[in-house]
């Protein structure tokens, strides 16, 4: 609605927008027109002046030419008597005529002379005056000749008069020639005046071109302006049409939104009278069409009064739309029939002039309240399920600890001399413990699966050896029941595959063990083949998709077939559910928890495979699963193992150590390391016992586990510091008393653990698993003040090449009393295999995600575990990689990871050589 309102405001404001700049062209054209007209008038006035002057000058000179022609006529009148006298012989008469003619000629000549002198400047008039003088001279000479003619006629000498007539005619011709020259001079002057006027007109002609161009520009400008005005008028008309259409469309959309909105929309005035009530609001409040218009909104939503009162504080002339939210507490809506229901709403107000309008959006939250209640129930159920999983995990761990003692003591008891009855009893105890341990393992695995914490290693293994191991392990049970147990592996099955052999062994033991359990006679057959790796075996989990697919894939197809009791169709659907069996009677007859198949299904599905069953009652069963595994690429020969001799003498011999550790395996390992260093060790398993031991004995250092029953390591350390206990020996250099050193031991290696230990009052921190050398350095630092390191024997010899596996640690543990040693060595190897494979996968995932911090953390963890069991080269590779992994470089990271994987596989090979009965996983 906000965007639509903005669009309407923009459309409305478009009508009243400012004039475009091209409107100033009008004023420019008007000024240009005025200048052009003034220039045209000025030019016309100049041209007219030139024309008038030209006409006047031409008239004057024309008059002069006419006067000069008249002057020639007068000259003819002067010449005529001299010629006529020959005809008339009347000298007196012709003489008088000539006198009158000469007088008229002279007067006219003087008139022309005065006009030239008056109208022309001396320079221009001199040539004409000279010609007039020549005419006057010629006239005088002609008059003189005529006088002689008259005189000869008076003398009666007509022959001499005839001779003088030719002279007179000659003088008359000279006079006419002068008159002709005068007229020519006047013509030249007229031509010169015309040329000057023409030049003046030509000089003004370019202004005519400019004025003409200005007129053209004026016409073009007027045309452009007219075109713009026409376009503007059309645009304004179109925009008015568009605005009108947009307003109509906005009104239509608004009506459509109001009618189709899922929430109730109500508009009302400042008196609370409803003006707009959409269809959703009608359905919400149970109103008929249009029935709510005019009603008071407060009868439907009593809380709306708060909004109206809040709006009064803004004033009636405030035009800014305001949102008035009412929050806190339950809001109630009242339907037409009086029923109430929970609602939430928001109100906005706007004023136009003195009129104020309110708009409320109302939502029925009844369904949301129900959903919240359902979510609370679901959360409680999820919390209960999580609590169950945690309970199972904690109980499994708690029961495994005493079970390890029961099995260990039973194993040690079987190694002693016993009577037949005692041995049978001890074997029964051992078998019962093994059975209980299997149940606990199943419960623990299931709890891990439910919690999503199952880790799958990815290492090389030999499927044929794995199957032989499983069949050898279960053959005794089959033989006791008289069953035939066979295993057939097809030739196309690769000799080596890449996967999680420990989990595959667990699945096979579950399936084959169940087949033996539920088969009383006949056989149990295991067959292994391969299938085509089609689309159905593509990675199904993010972990599988993230792992590098640089190896070819083989789908391992395993069938476990028996001739047992069989399963009906209805029960087959429940087989793979947790804590369920095909028939409850089988639990009483054959035992079991019903977790084995559920765990197998979860493990197989997490590895991207499938599992199923084909069976019929009393016809046996056929369990099968298909699992995609990778075939590893070939690699070079392994590095030869280089055994290293055990530890020589130690400078920490005689140090008194209090070891507070509740785990028996960790106790045995730490005790063996400390005793091999010549230390005196006192072991307790709780913080309370540690405090009691400190009351009774003196110790040089305390190794404190973080998590212990009764009182954990942090609380115990706080109590030690509160008692201000001191180390028996003062500082070896300063001689000052030294507080009793407390070093924390923890299996966690997360960032911040050291800071937590120091903050709790501990002096240092040692992450499990740890090597004896690290333990020795720690004792030297805190129990001997670092002096022992400088008091050791002769100078160190150059360090020997780093071996793949330094067996000193394992040999150390193997030197424990008979019965405990094999269990400790096997436990260390199993722990390394399980944790090492998971850390290799963590490195791979972190590299794919380019997460430098995760790479460093996983590399440091693998470095500590490798160093603890003696894999020194692997520890060095991991340490170098961790130091440089915060700046992730793709190619360098891939090369480093390839080296770490290769060295890890060599360590696995070396460990199998130490204890051939153990496999990675």
mmCIF file of C-alpha atoms in Angstrom, residues 57-58 61-62 64-65 68 120 124 127-128 131 179-197:
data_model
loop_
_atom_site.group_PDB
_atom_site.id
_atom_site.type_symbol
_atom_site.label_atom_id
_atom_site.label_comp_id
_atom_site.label_asym_id
_atom_site.label_seq_id
_atom_site.Cartn_x
_atom_site.Cartn_y
_atom_site.Cartn_z
ATOM 1 C CA UNK A 57 21.321 64.082 -57.942
ATOM 2 C CA UNK A 58 20.145 62.524 -61.196
ATOM 3 C CA UNK A 61 22.320 66.626 -63.493
ATOM 4 C CA UNK A 62 19.500 65.853 -65.894
ATOM 5 C CA UNK A 64 21.994 70.519 -66.255
ATOM 6 C CA UNK A 65 22.188 68.258 -69.318
ATOM 7 C CA UNK A 68 23.502 72.385 -71.711
ATOM 8 C CA UNK A 120 30.028 71.725 -56.703
ATOM 9 C CA UNK A 124 34.757 68.662 -58.844
ATOM 10 C CA UNK A 127 36.638 70.596 -65.283
ATOM 11 C CA UNK A 128 33.101 71.716 -66.057
ATOM 12 C CA UNK A 131 34.540 73.480 -70.550
ATOM 13 C CA UNK A 179 29.158 71.376 -75.450
ATOM 14 C CA UNK A 180 29.431 67.695 -76.309
ATOM 15 C CA UNK A 181 32.451 67.368 -74.050
ATOM 16 C CA UNK A 182 30.497 69.137 -71.305
ATOM 17 C CA UNK A 183 27.624 66.726 -71.663
ATOM 18 C CA UNK A 184 30.084 63.832 -71.546
ATOM 19 C CA UNK A 185 31.646 65.201 -68.396
ATOM 20 C CA UNK A 186 28.207 65.462 -66.865
ATOM 21 C CA UNK A 187 27.496 61.874 -67.952
ATOM 22 C CA UNK A 188 30.710 60.735 -66.250
ATOM 23 C CA UNK A 189 29.721 62.583 -63.116
ATOM 24 C CA UNK A 190 26.314 60.879 -63.247
ATOM 25 C CA UNK A 191 28.014 57.507 -63.714
ATOM 26 C CA UNK A 192 30.339 58.199 -60.825
ATOM 27 C CA UNK A 193 27.406 59.186 -58.632
ATOM 28 C CA UNK A 194 25.590 56.031 -59.704
ATOM 29 C CA UNK A 195 28.634 53.896 -58.928
ATOM 30 C CA UNK A 196 28.943 55.481 -55.497
ATOM 31 C CA UNK A 197 25.268 54.916 -54.791
#
